[in-house]
């Protein structure tokens, strides 16, 4: 039987997959917009992610971009005497949105710990349930692919994502023992599959470590067959202790691979919101409503009656899930430490008759009035910012901003904090300041206001000055962050936020 070629393997998988073209542009690059082709059912965010993952600036399609990193792995696999179907299986895994490697593999570069993420909800079918065999095989395939991508890597990061989405699809509460047992079982199965791949690779590239016994998986779970699948996989892995790697599994901060696959929640984190970046219900929220027997009407009725049909798990639920999964994986992100509740601060009311000043100034040809209100001891307690030439929307926004700052001052927030936060804020109008001797130039109205307040109430003249070009030429409109899918753009498990290049959708 003849071996199929790389082009034949790709064509066999992607044949019949309907594609659509999305045009994206990178505001940081001088080149023309880039055409990106993804499966028709995939969201625009996947096209944005692919534009960042696939090197180059020319038009690209997902099958071709995937083939660029899969083909070299397949060639190395054939030279090492590994199965010929690896190429086909990797294409199938990606087309089904079940898994994708991290950015270093797409770029063809080495990483200290190359990663591969498996999208848990993609292994679930409403009628047939969760594909346990497919998940275990995917974990093993991911470990094999990462080793072929970088045979010298001592550690791998095969991980899983969107646990919250899977539990919602299964109708299992995130904050429940049943949910934690499922998560623990899947983590154990993931590790067994990745460890078996490491054992396979040790036979071909050499042994770096010998594995000790892995923790036993949960005795039983509500996911049929999971406990038994874990026992079989762990027994097989224990019988082959020689490993190519010192570690094989890890949960990492969500990145471009998750964005490409349409992952809504990173790793094992709970859903942070029932709404996506467009204000629509997420897939996870829809699945939870369906599992609870809610229609859209009944959910709205419950909400109007004061009952939340989509309660969000709190930090304690996340911590419990973390503890359930951690024993089975080699590396975990730091668990966010819940912030201690702030002591209630009593609002200090301003006197009915109060001192202050009104400062008239002009900034870039726009007239600005800054009025202040003071406590009896001279401390600043409120501000008002009035503009004459701006539209009603901008004036209303500035009024609201003034009220928010005033409330902060009256609840004890130091003026220094506002000054540090808002100086050098950049948007028009900007430029030279006329009429206020305390400020020579400013990069925005907000920058001017807090420079003036710092000079008059804090005696500060040490604030960094905006250079002439920066003050005279503020950006007309800041390039927006690419909207993450996620919660990929919501707080990560370590409390940070994901930042991406500001690729922008131009046309579909």
mmCIF file of C-alpha atoms in Angstrom, residues 121-313:
data_model
loop_
_atom_site.group_PDB
_atom_site.id
_atom_site.type_symbol
_atom_site.label_atom_id
_atom_site.label_comp_id
_atom_site.label_asym_id
_atom_site.label_seq_id
_atom_site.Cartn_x
_atom_site.Cartn_y
_atom_site.Cartn_z
ATOM 1 C CA UNK A 121 -16.198 21.105 24.874
ATOM 2 C CA UNK A 122 -15.179 20.037 21.358
ATOM 3 C CA UNK A 123 -14.896 16.431 22.597
ATOM 4 C CA UNK A 124 -18.520 16.437 23.774
ATOM 5 C CA UNK A 125 -21.454 15.504 21.556
ATOM 6 C CA UNK A 126 -25.019 16.178 22.746
ATOM 7 C CA UNK A 127 -26.178 12.695 21.749
ATOM 8 C CA UNK A 128 -23.070 10.548 22.142
ATOM 9 C CA UNK A 129 -21.538 12.186 25.199
ATOM 10 C CA UNK A 130 -17.870 12.887 25.846
ATOM 11 C CA UNK A 131 -15.356 11.170 23.539
ATOM 12 C CA UNK A 132 -13.034 9.693 26.161
ATOM 13 C CA UNK A 133 -11.041 7.611 23.683
ATOM 14 C CA UNK A 134 -10.631 10.609 21.392
ATOM 15 C CA UNK A 135 -9.490 12.816 24.275
ATOM 16 C CA UNK A 136 -6.892 10.297 25.488
ATOM 17 C CA UNK A 137 -5.626 9.807 21.924
ATOM 18 C CA UNK A 138 -5.451 13.577 21.409
ATOM 19 C CA UNK A 139 -3.337 14.004 24.549
ATOM 20 C CA UNK A 140 -0.928 11.379 23.268
ATOM 21 C CA UNK A 141 -0.890 12.934 19.795
ATOM 22 C CA UNK A 142 -0.188 16.378 21.285
ATOM 23 C CA UNK A 143 2.797 15.056 23.232
ATOM 24 C CA UNK A 144 4.131 13.356 20.112
ATOM 25 C CA UNK A 145 3.699 16.481 17.993
ATOM 26 C CA UNK A 146 5.466 18.724 20.513
ATOM 27 C CA UNK A 147 8.404 16.333 20.755
ATOM 28 C CA UNK A 148 8.753 16.240 16.977
ATOM 29 C CA UNK A 149 8.525 20.030 16.860
ATOM 30 C CA UNK A 150 11.392 20.346 19.357
ATOM 31 C CA UNK A 151 13.142 17.040 20.127
ATOM 32 C CA UNK A 152 15.507 18.804 22.556
ATOM 33 C CA UNK A 153 12.772 20.205 24.807
ATOM 34 C CA UNK A 154 13.060 18.730 28.301
ATOM 35 C CA UNK A 155 9.493 19.575 29.310
ATOM 36 C CA UNK A 156 6.180 19.820 27.488
ATOM 37 C CA UNK A 157 2.985 21.686 28.305
ATOM 38 C CA UNK A 158 0.068 19.618 27.066
ATOM 39 C CA UNK A 159 -2.979 21.272 28.605
ATOM 40 C CA UNK A 160 -6.737 21.534 28.453
ATOM 41 C CA UNK A 161 -9.112 24.493 28.348
ATOM 42 C CA UNK A 162 -12.756 25.542 28.783
ATOM 43 C CA UNK A 163 -13.605 23.186 31.609
ATOM 44 C CA UNK A 164 -16.481 25.514 32.519
ATOM 45 C CA UNK A 165 -17.940 25.125 29.027
ATOM 46 C CA UNK A 166 -17.757 21.333 29.204
ATOM 47 C CA UNK A 167 -19.380 21.142 32.634
ATOM 48 C CA UNK A 168 -22.179 23.415 31.430
ATOM 49 C CA UNK A 169 -22.745 21.160 28.417
ATOM 50 C CA UNK A 170 -22.853 18.130 30.737
ATOM 51 C CA UNK A 171 -25.320 19.883 33.049
ATOM 52 C CA UNK A 172 -22.903 19.640 35.989
ATOM 53 C CA UNK A 173 -22.417 22.608 38.313
ATOM 54 C CA UNK A 174 -18.883 24.019 38.371
ATOM 55 C CA UNK A 175 -19.052 24.459 42.135
ATOM 56 C CA UNK A 176 -19.888 20.833 42.934
ATOM 57 C CA UNK A 177 -18.061 17.686 43.928
ATOM 58 C CA UNK A 178 -19.275 16.054 40.714
ATOM 59 C CA UNK A 179 -17.683 18.844 38.683
ATOM 60 C CA UNK A 180 -14.396 18.557 40.562
ATOM 61 C CA UNK A 181 -14.329 14.781 40.094
ATOM 62 C CA UNK A 182 -14.805 15.157 36.343
ATOM 63 C CA UNK A 183 -12.024 17.760 36.183
ATOM 64 C CA UNK A 184 -9.672 15.544 38.200
ATOM 65 C CA UNK A 185 -10.435 12.538 36.002
ATOM 66 C CA UNK A 186 -9.808 14.475 32.793
ATOM 67 C CA UNK A 187 -6.551 15.872 34.176
ATOM 68 C CA UNK A 188 -5.430 12.341 35.085
ATOM 69 C CA UNK A 189 -6.367 11.067 31.621
ATOM 70 C CA UNK A 190 -4.563 14.005 29.987
ATOM 71 C CA UNK A 191 -1.398 13.263 31.934
ATOM 72 C CA UNK A 192 -1.508 9.544 31.187
ATOM 73 C CA UNK A 193 -1.854 10.222 27.459
ATOM 74 C CA UNK A 194 0.962 12.780 27.425
ATOM 75 C CA UNK A 195 3.186 10.494 29.522
ATOM 76 C CA UNK A 196 2.624 7.650 27.055
ATOM 77 C CA UNK A 197 3.729 9.950 24.250
ATOM 78 C CA UNK A 198 6.866 10.755 26.267
ATOM 79 C CA UNK A 199 7.497 7.025 26.688
ATOM 80 C CA UNK A 200 7.105 6.535 22.935
ATOM 81 C CA UNK A 201 9.582 9.339 22.257
ATOM 82 C CA UNK A 202 12.088 8.021 24.829
ATOM 83 C CA UNK A 203 12.425 4.887 22.745
ATOM 84 C CA UNK A 204 13.425 6.991 19.726
ATOM 85 C CA UNK A 205 15.228 10.075 21.086
ATOM 86 C CA UNK A 206 16.582 8.849 24.408
ATOM 87 C CA UNK A 207 15.468 8.827 28.039
ATOM 88 C CA UNK A 208 15.720 11.890 30.263
ATOM 89 C CA UNK A 209 13.820 10.693 33.313
ATOM 90 C CA UNK A 210 11.994 7.803 34.898
ATOM 91 C CA UNK A 211 8.470 8.516 36.071
ATOM 92 C CA UNK A 212 7.288 7.769 39.561
ATOM 93 C CA UNK A 213 3.753 6.616 40.323
ATOM 94 C CA UNK A 214 1.033 9.086 39.329
ATOM 95 C CA UNK A 215 -1.827 9.791 41.767
ATOM 96 C CA UNK A 216 -4.799 7.539 41.239
ATOM 97 C CA UNK A 217 -7.746 9.149 39.507
ATOM 98 C CA UNK A 218 -11.135 9.583 41.192
ATOM 99 C CA UNK A 219 -12.960 6.381 42.013
ATOM 100 C CA UNK A 220 -16.162 7.209 40.170
ATOM 101 C CA UNK A 221 -17.587 10.180 38.317
ATOM 102 C CA UNK A 222 -20.929 11.086 36.776
ATOM 103 C CA UNK A 223 -19.220 11.089 33.366
ATOM 104 C CA UNK A 224 -19.766 7.493 32.164
ATOM 105 C CA UNK A 225 -16.578 5.515 31.615
ATOM 106 C CA UNK A 226 -14.175 8.224 32.808
ATOM 107 C CA UNK A 227 -12.922 6.448 35.924
ATOM 108 C CA UNK A 228 -12.299 3.212 34.032
ATOM 109 C CA UNK A 229 -10.555 5.020 31.162
ATOM 110 C CA UNK A 230 -8.233 6.691 33.677
ATOM 111 C CA UNK A 231 -7.386 3.393 35.360
ATOM 112 C CA UNK A 232 -6.519 1.746 32.028
ATOM 113 C CA UNK A 233 -4.422 4.659 30.814
ATOM 114 C CA UNK A 234 -2.564 5.016 34.120
ATOM 115 C CA UNK A 235 -1.802 1.291 34.202
ATOM 116 C CA UNK A 236 -0.396 1.457 30.665
ATOM 117 C CA UNK A 237 1.709 4.500 31.500
ATOM 118 C CA UNK A 238 2.993 2.954 34.747
ATOM 119 C CA UNK A 239 4.192 -0.103 32.814
ATOM 120 C CA UNK A 240 6.434 2.180 30.720
ATOM 121 C CA UNK A 241 8.255 4.462 33.200
ATOM 122 C CA UNK A 242 11.007 5.631 30.833
ATOM 123 C CA UNK A 243 10.310 9.192 29.736
ATOM 124 C CA UNK A 244 11.771 11.557 27.175
ATOM 125 C CA UNK A 245 10.668 14.519 29.310
ATOM 126 C CA UNK A 246 10.863 15.571 32.917
ATOM 127 C CA UNK A 247 7.292 16.904 32.698
ATOM 128 C CA UNK A 248 4.546 16.626 30.100
ATOM 129 C CA UNK A 249 1.468 18.544 31.252
ATOM 130 C CA UNK A 250 0.710 22.099 32.306
ATOM 131 C CA UNK A 251 -2.071 24.624 32.464
ATOM 132 C CA UNK A 252 -0.845 27.861 30.943
ATOM 133 C CA UNK A 253 -2.324 31.312 30.543
ATOM 134 C CA UNK A 254 -4.716 31.302 27.574
ATOM 135 C CA UNK A 255 -3.264 32.592 24.346
ATOM 136 C CA UNK A 256 -3.647 32.538 20.573
ATOM 137 C CA UNK A 257 -4.251 28.795 20.331
ATOM 138 C CA UNK A 258 -7.297 29.125 22.580
ATOM 139 C CA UNK A 259 -8.478 32.109 20.554
ATOM 140 C CA UNK A 260 -8.176 30.116 17.336
ATOM 141 C CA UNK A 261 -10.217 27.233 18.772
ATOM 142 C CA UNK A 262 -12.969 29.492 20.119
ATOM 143 C CA UNK A 263 -12.252 28.692 23.752
ATOM 144 C CA UNK A 264 -14.421 30.739 26.124
ATOM 145 C CA UNK A 265 -12.699 30.120 29.464
ATOM 146 C CA UNK A 266 -9.016 29.479 29.982
ATOM 147 C CA UNK A 267 -7.881 26.273 31.654
ATOM 148 C CA UNK A 268 -10.017 25.266 34.623
ATOM 149 C CA UNK A 269 -11.230 28.776 35.441
ATOM 150 C CA UNK A 270 -14.942 29.384 35.992
ATOM 151 C CA UNK A 271 -16.929 31.528 33.592
ATOM 152 C CA UNK A 272 -16.340 35.144 34.572
ATOM 153 C CA UNK A 273 -19.459 36.433 32.826
ATOM 154 C CA UNK A 274 -22.509 35.015 31.033
ATOM 155 C CA UNK A 275 -21.971 37.558 28.217
ATOM 156 C CA UNK A 276 -19.411 37.706 25.447
ATOM 157 C CA UNK A 277 -17.644 40.807 24.183
ATOM 158 C CA UNK A 278 -20.657 41.662 22.000
ATOM 159 C CA UNK A 279 -23.118 41.522 24.892
ATOM 160 C CA UNK A 280 -24.622 38.198 23.823
ATOM 161 C CA UNK A 281 -24.955 35.058 25.924
ATOM 162 C CA UNK A 282 -21.879 32.843 25.751
ATOM 163 C CA UNK A 283 -22.169 29.208 24.690
ATOM 164 C CA UNK A 284 -21.493 28.260 28.287
ATOM 165 C CA UNK A 285 -24.370 30.408 29.540
ATOM 166 C CA UNK A 286 -26.720 29.003 26.919
ATOM 167 C CA UNK A 287 -25.748 25.454 27.866
ATOM 168 C CA UNK A 288 -26.334 26.170 31.551
ATOM 169 C CA UNK A 289 -29.769 27.586 30.858
ATOM 170 C CA UNK A 290 -30.672 24.567 28.750
ATOM 171 C CA UNK A 291 -29.409 22.180 31.434
ATOM 172 C CA UNK A 292 -31.525 24.022 34.009
ATOM 173 C CA UNK A 293 -34.642 23.757 31.866
ATOM 174 C CA UNK A 294 -34.769 27.494 31.166
ATOM 175 C CA UNK A 295 -36.008 29.060 27.981
ATOM 176 C CA UNK A 296 -35.051 32.639 27.221
ATOM 177 C CA UNK A 297 -38.463 33.779 28.429
ATOM 178 C CA UNK A 298 -38.352 31.812 31.671
ATOM 179 C CA UNK A 299 -34.791 32.978 32.340
ATOM 180 C CA UNK A 300 -35.861 36.591 31.889
ATOM 181 C CA UNK A 301 -38.877 36.016 34.114
ATOM 182 C CA UNK A 302 -36.650 34.530 36.825
ATOM 183 C CA UNK A 303 -34.301 37.486 36.574
ATOM 184 C CA UNK A 304 -37.168 39.980 36.869
ATOM 185 C CA UNK A 305 -38.450 38.055 39.871
ATOM 186 C CA UNK A 306 -35.112 38.531 41.621
ATOM 187 C CA UNK A 307 -33.652 35.070 40.942
ATOM 188 C CA UNK A 308 -30.439 34.816 38.957
ATOM 189 C CA UNK A 309 -30.635 31.819 36.585
ATOM 190 C CA UNK A 310 -26.894 32.129 35.881
ATOM 191 C CA UNK A 311 -25.111 32.558 39.207
ATOM 192 C CA UNK A 312 -21.341 32.872 38.820
ATOM 193 C CA UNK A 313 -18.976 30.712 40.897
#
